[in-house]
CSV table of C-alpha atoms and ligand atoms in Angstrom, one decimal:
chain,number,residue,atom,x,y,z
A,1,MET,CA,0.0,0.0,0.0
A,2,GLY,CA,2.2,2.8,-1.3
A,3,GLN,CA,4.7,3.7,1.4
A,4,ASP,CA,6.9,1.2,3.1
A,5,ARG,CA,10.6,0.8,3.8
A,6,GLN,CA,11.5,-0.4,0.4
A,7,THR,CA,9.4,1.9,-1.6
A,8,ILE,CA,10.8,5.4,-2.2
A,9,ILE,CA,8.4,8.2,-3.4
A,10,THR,CA,10.0,11.3,-4.9
A,11,ARG,CA,7.9,14.3,-6.0
A,12,ASP,CA,9.2,16.8,-8.5
A,13,TYR,CA,6.8,19.7,-8.3
A,14,GLU,CA,8.6,21.7,-11.0
A,15,ALA,CA,8.3,18.9,-13.5
A,16,GLY,CA,4.9,17.8,-12.2
A,17,THR,CA,6.0,14.2,-11.8
A,18,ILE,CA,6.1,11.6,-9.1
A,19,THR,CA,8.5,8.6,-9.1
A,20,LYS,CA,8.0,5.4,-7.2
A,21,ALA,CA,11.1,3.3,-6.8
A,22,ILE,CA,11.1,-0.1,-5.2
A,23,LYS,CA,14.4,-1.6,-4.2
A,24,PRO,CA,15.1,-5.3,-3.6
A,25,PHE,CA,15.1,-5.7,0.2
A,26,THR,CA,15.2,-8.3,2.9
A,27,LEU,CA,12.9,-7.8,5.9
A,28,LEU,CA,13.0,-10.7,8.3
A,29,ASP,CA,10.1,-11.0,10.8
A,30,TYR,CA,10.3,-12.7,14.3
A,31,ARG,CA,9.9,-16.1,12.6
A,32,GLY,CA,12.8,-15.4,10.2
A,33,VAL,CA,10.4,-15.2,7.3
A,34,ASP,CA,11.3,-12.6,4.7
A,35,MET,CA,8.3,-10.2,4.6
A,36,ALA,CA,9.8,-7.8,2.0
A,37,LYS,CA,7.8,-6.9,-1.0
A,38,LYS,CA,8.5,-9.5,-3.7
A,39,TRP,CA,9.1,-8.8,-7.4
A,40,PRO,CA,10.1,-5.1,-7.4
A,41,ARG,CA,10.9,-5.2,-11.1
A,42,GLU,CA,7.7,-6.9,-12.1
A,43,ARG,CA,5.7,-4.5,-9.9
A,44,VAL,CA,6.9,-1.3,-11.5
A,45,TYR,CA,6.6,-2.7,-15.0
A,46,ASN,CA,3.2,-4.0,-14.2
A,47,GLU,CA,2.2,-0.6,-12.8
A,48,ALA,CA,3.3,1.2,-15.9
A,49,ALA,CA,1.5,-1.3,-18.2
A,50,THR,CA,-1.8,-1.4,-16.2
A,51,LEU,CA,-1.9,2.4,-15.9
A,52,ARG,CA,-1.5,2.7,-19.6
A,53,PHE,CA,-4.2,0.0,-20.2
A,54,ILE,CA,-6.7,1.7,-17.9
A,55,LYS,CA,-6.1,5.1,-19.4
A,56,ASP,CA,-6.6,3.7,-22.9
A,57,LYS,CA,-9.6,1.5,-22.2
A,58,THR,CA,-11.7,3.4,-19.6
A,59,THR,CA,-12.6,6.9,-18.4
A,60,ILE,CA,-11.2,6.1,-14.9
A,61,PRO,CA,-8.8,9.0,-14.1
A,62,VAL,CA,-5.3,7.6,-13.6
A,63,PRO,CA,-2.0,9.4,-13.9
A,64,ALA,CA,-0.1,9.3,-17.2
A,65,VAL,CA,3.0,7.2,-17.3
A,66,ILE,CA,6.1,9.1,-18.2
A,67,ASP,CA,9.0,6.6,-17.6
A,68,VAL,CA,9.7,3.2,-16.3
A,69,GLY,CA,13.1,1.5,-15.8
A,70,GLU,CA,15.9,0.9,-13.4
A,71,GLY,CA,17.9,3.6,-11.5
A,72,PRO,CA,20.1,4.1,-8.5
A,73,SER,CA,17.1,3.7,-6.1
A,74,GLY,CA,15.9,0.5,-7.7
A,75,PHE,CA,13.2,-0.2,-10.3
A,76,PHE,CA,11.1,2.9,-10.8
A,77,VAL,CA,8.0,4.2,-12.5
A,78,THR,CA,7.5,7.9,-13.1
A,79,THR,CA,4.0,9.3,-13.6
A,80,GLU,CA,2.3,12.6,-13.8
A,81,LEU,CA,1.8,14.1,-10.3
A,82,ILE,CA,-1.8,14.5,-9.4
A,83,ASP,CA,-2.5,17.3,-7.0
A,84,GLY,CA,-4.8,16.7,-4.1
A,85,VAL,CA,-5.1,14.9,-0.7
A,86,LEU,CA,-5.4,11.2,-0.2
A,87,LEU,CA,-8.9,10.1,0.8
A,88,ALA,CA,-7.2,8.5,3.9
A,89,GLU,CA,-6.0,11.9,4.9
A,90,ILE,CA,-8.8,14.2,3.8
A,91,GLY,CA,-10.0,16.6,6.5
A,92,ASP,CA,-6.7,16.3,8.5
A,93,LYS,CA,-6.3,19.9,7.5
A,94,CYS,CA,-9.7,21.4,6.4
A,95,GLN,CA,-9.6,23.8,3.5
A,96,MET,CA,-12.9,25.5,4.4
A,97,PRO,CA,-13.1,25.6,8.2
A,98,TRP,CA,-15.4,28.6,8.1
A,99,LEU,CA,-18.2,26.6,6.7
A,100,SER,CA,-20.9,25.1,8.9
A,101,GLY,CA,-20.0,21.6,10.1
A,102,HIS,CA,-16.3,22.0,9.3
A,103,GLN,CA,-13.4,22.4,11.6
A,104,PRO,CA,-9.7,23.2,11.0
A,105,GLU,CA,-8.3,19.8,11.8
A,106,GLN,CA,-9.7,16.3,11.7
A,107,CYS,CA,-12.7,17.8,9.9
A,108,PRO,CA,-15.7,15.5,10.2
A,109,ALA,CA,-17.6,17.2,7.4
A,110,CYS,CA,-14.7,16.8,4.9
A,111,LYS,CA,-14.2,13.2,5.9
A,112,THR,CA,-17.9,12.3,5.6
A,113,VAL,CA,-18.5,14.0,2.2
A,114,ALA,CA,-15.3,12.8,0.6
A,115,THR,CA,-15.8,9.2,1.8
A,116,ALA,CA,-19.3,9.2,0.4
A,117,ASN,CA,-18.1,10.7,-2.9
A,118,GLY,CA,-15.3,8.1,-3.0
A,119,LYS,CA,-17.8,5.2,-2.5
A,120,THR,CA,-20.1,6.5,-5.2
A,121,PHE,CA,-17.2,6.9,-7.5
A,122,VAL,CA,-16.0,3.3,-7.0
A,123,GLU,CA,-19.5,1.9,-7.4
A,124,GLU,CA,-20.6,4.0,-10.4
A,125,VAL,CA,-17.4,4.8,-12.3
A,126,ILE,CA,-14.6,2.3,-11.4
A,127,LEU,CA,-16.2,-1.1,-10.9
A,128,PRO,CA,-18.7,-1.1,-13.8
A,129,GLN,CA,-15.8,-0.3,-16.2
A,130,LEU,CA,-13.4,-2.8,-14.7
A,131,ARG,CA,-16.0,-5.5,-14.9
A,132,GLU,CA,-16.2,-5.0,-18.6
A,133,LEU,CA,-12.5,-5.6,-19.1
A,134,LYS,CA,-12.2,-9.3,-19.4
A,135,SER,CA,-9.5,-11.9,-20.1
A,136,ASN,CA,-9.2,-15.7,-20.2
A,137,THR,CA,-5.8,-15.5,-18.4
A,138,THR,CA,-5.0,-14.2,-14.9
A,139,GLY,CA,-2.5,-11.4,-14.2
A,140,PHE,CA,-1.4,-9.0,-16.9
A,141,ASN,CA,1.0,-9.8,-19.7
A,142,GLY,CA,1.9,-13.1,-18.1
A,143,VAL,CA,2.7,-11.6,-14.7
A,144,VAL,CA,0.5,-12.4,-11.7
A,145,ILE,CA,0.9,-10.1,-8.6
A,146,PRO,CA,-2.0,-10.8,-6.3
A,147,PRO,CA,-3.3,-8.2,-3.9
A,148,PRO,CA,-1.2,-7.4,-0.8
A,149,TRP,CA,-3.6,-9.1,1.6
A,150,VAL,CA,-2.9,-12.3,-0.2
A,151,THR,CA,0.9,-12.0,-0.8
A,152,GLU,CA,1.6,-10.9,2.8
A,153,ILE,CA,0.3,-14.2,4.1
A,154,ASP,CA,0.9,-16.6,1.2
A,155,ARG,CA,4.7,-16.1,0.7
A,156,ARG,CA,5.2,-18.3,-2.4
A,157,GLU,CA,7.9,-17.2,-4.7
A,158,PHE,CA,5.9,-17.2,-7.9
A,159,TRP,CA,2.2,-17.2,-9.0
A,160,LYS,CA,1.4,-19.0,-12.1
A,161,THR,CA,-1.1,-17.7,-14.6
A,162,LYS,CA,-4.4,-19.4,-14.8
A,163,THR,CA,-6.2,-19.9,-18.1
A,164,SER,CA,-9.8,-20.5,-18.7
A,165,ALA,CA,-11.8,-21.5,-21.9
A,166,ILE,CA,-13.9,-18.4,-21.4
A,167,PRO,CA,-12.8,-14.8,-20.6
A,168,GLU,CA,-14.0,-15.0,-17.0
A,169,PHE,CA,-11.3,-12.9,-15.3
A,170,VAL,CA,-12.0,-9.2,-14.8
A,171,PHE,CA,-9.6,-6.4,-14.3
A,172,CYS,CA,-9.0,-5.6,-10.6
A,173,HIS,CA,-7.1,-2.7,-9.2
A,174,GLY,CA,-5.7,-5.0,-6.5
A,175,ASP,CA,-5.2,-2.4,-3.8
A,176,LEU,CA,-8.3,-0.2,-3.9
A,177,GLY,CA,-8.3,1.6,-0.6
A,178,PRO,CA,-8.3,5.2,0.7
A,179,PHE,CA,-4.5,5.5,0.4
A,180,ASN,CA,-4.7,5.1,-3.4
A,181,ILE,CA,-7.5,7.5,-4.1
A,182,MET,CA,-6.7,11.2,-4.6
A,183,ILE,CA,-9.4,13.8,-3.6
A,184,ASP,CA,-9.8,17.4,-4.5
A,185,PRO,CA,-9.7,19.1,-1.0
A,186,LEU,CA,-12.1,21.8,-2.1
A,187,THR,CA,-14.8,19.9,-4.1
A,188,LEU,CA,-14.1,16.7,-2.1
A,189,LYS,CA,-14.5,14.7,-5.3
A,190,VAL,CA,-12.2,12.0,-6.7
A,191,ARG,CA,-9.5,13.3,-8.8
A,192,ALA,CA,-7.6,10.1,-9.6
A,193,VAL,CA,-6.9,6.5,-8.6
A,194,PHE,CA,-3.3,5.3,-8.6
A,195,ASP,CA,-0.9,2.6,-7.4
A,196,LEU,CA,-1.7,-0.2,-9.8
A,197,GLU,CA,1.3,-2.4,-9.1
A,198,ASN,CA,-1.1,-5.2,-8.1
A,199,GLY,CA,-3.4,-4.5,-11.1
A,200,GLY,CA,-4.4,-7.3,-13.5
A,201,PHE,CA,-7.1,-9.8,-14.4
A,202,PHE,CA,-8.4,-11.9,-11.5
A,203,PRO,CA,-11.5,-14.0,-10.6
A,204,GLU,CA,-14.5,-11.7,-10.1
A,205,ILE,CA,-14.5,-12.2,-6.3
A,206,PHE,CA,-11.4,-10.1,-6.2
A,207,LEU,CA,-13.3,-7.1,-7.6
A,208,GLU,CA,-15.4,-6.9,-4.4
A,209,GLN,CA,-12.4,-6.5,-2.1
A,210,TRP,CA,-12.2,-2.7,-1.7
A,211,ALA,CA,-13.0,0.0,0.8
A,212,VAL,CA,-12.9,3.8,0.9
A,213,ASP,CA,-12.3,4.2,4.6
A,214,THR,CA,-9.2,3.1,6.4
A,215,LYS,CA,-10.9,0.9,9.0
A,216,GLY,CA,-12.8,-0.9,6.2
A,217,TYR,CA,-9.7,-1.4,4.2
A,218,PHE,CA,-7.8,-2.9,7.2
A,219,ASN,CA,-10.7,-5.1,7.8
A,220,ILE,CA,-9.9,-6.9,4.5
A,221,TYR,CA,-6.4,-7.6,5.9
A,222,LYS,CA,-7.8,-8.6,9.3
A,223,THR,CA,-10.3,-11.0,7.6
A,224,MET,CA,-7.5,-12.7,5.6
A,225,TYR,CA,-5.2,-13.0,8.7
A,226,GLU,CA,-7.9,-14.2,11.0
A,227,ASN,CA,-10.1,-16.3,8.8
A,228,PRO,CA,-8.1,-18.8,6.8
A,229,THR,CA,-11.1,-20.1,4.9
A,230,GLU,CA,-11.7,-16.7,3.5
A,231,LEU,CA,-8.1,-16.4,2.2
A,232,ALA,CA,-8.2,-20.1,1.0
A,233,LYS,CA,-11.2,-19.3,-1.1
A,234,LEU,CA,-9.4,-16.5,-2.9
A,235,VAL,CA,-6.2,-18.5,-3.3
A,236,GLU,CA,-8.1,-21.5,-4.6
A,237,ALA,CA,-9.7,-19.3,-7.3
A,238,LEU,CA,-6.2,-18.2,-8.4
A,239,GLU,CA,-4.7,-21.7,-8.6
A,240,PRO,CA,-4.4,-23.1,-12.2
B,1,ZN,ZN1,-13.7,20.4,6.3
């Protein structure tokens, strides 16, 4: 989900660009299991490819891809910088505290309105268009990077593509939460959706795993960690 110790975000306000670099990393937990993000190279190339695909095939607002490659900080993707405030952080500093119901910090009005707008946007603009993008093979261009709440728990080294006789797999964002939705702090409407490193074609049940509020999004993780049958259902749908 965007920021972590191996992901470096650099904003260039003059150029109007943002670069996400992911460096190969080892992060051992208390059990000695490497919890670092796998497949840095595949992730940035997948992000560039899926952003271009979504921009080309839908009206979903995503940042334009400017460059992708390997640099001193690791594998990187550079995109257009979309101005705004993350839905997860909207209202932390209110832009209109003089209005009724608003307050300067931790503004409940901004939070409520932006969250409602985000939910409507996901339901009416994002999901219907993603559901129309179908494939008979999982992943994208032969690369399968399942959502983080799957790969954090199932630590396999490689996910095989799954092929079906019919195009039953639909395009999924893969990490559709309030940290990856940019809001206009004045209109409180969605400006863009980004962070598509987990994007690709997946069984349709994956399309329903999203939330526009932080608590709701962490509940998806919580469910996967605490309810093995729920995770097993998703994993089974991915197995060739
Ligand atoms: Zn406000």
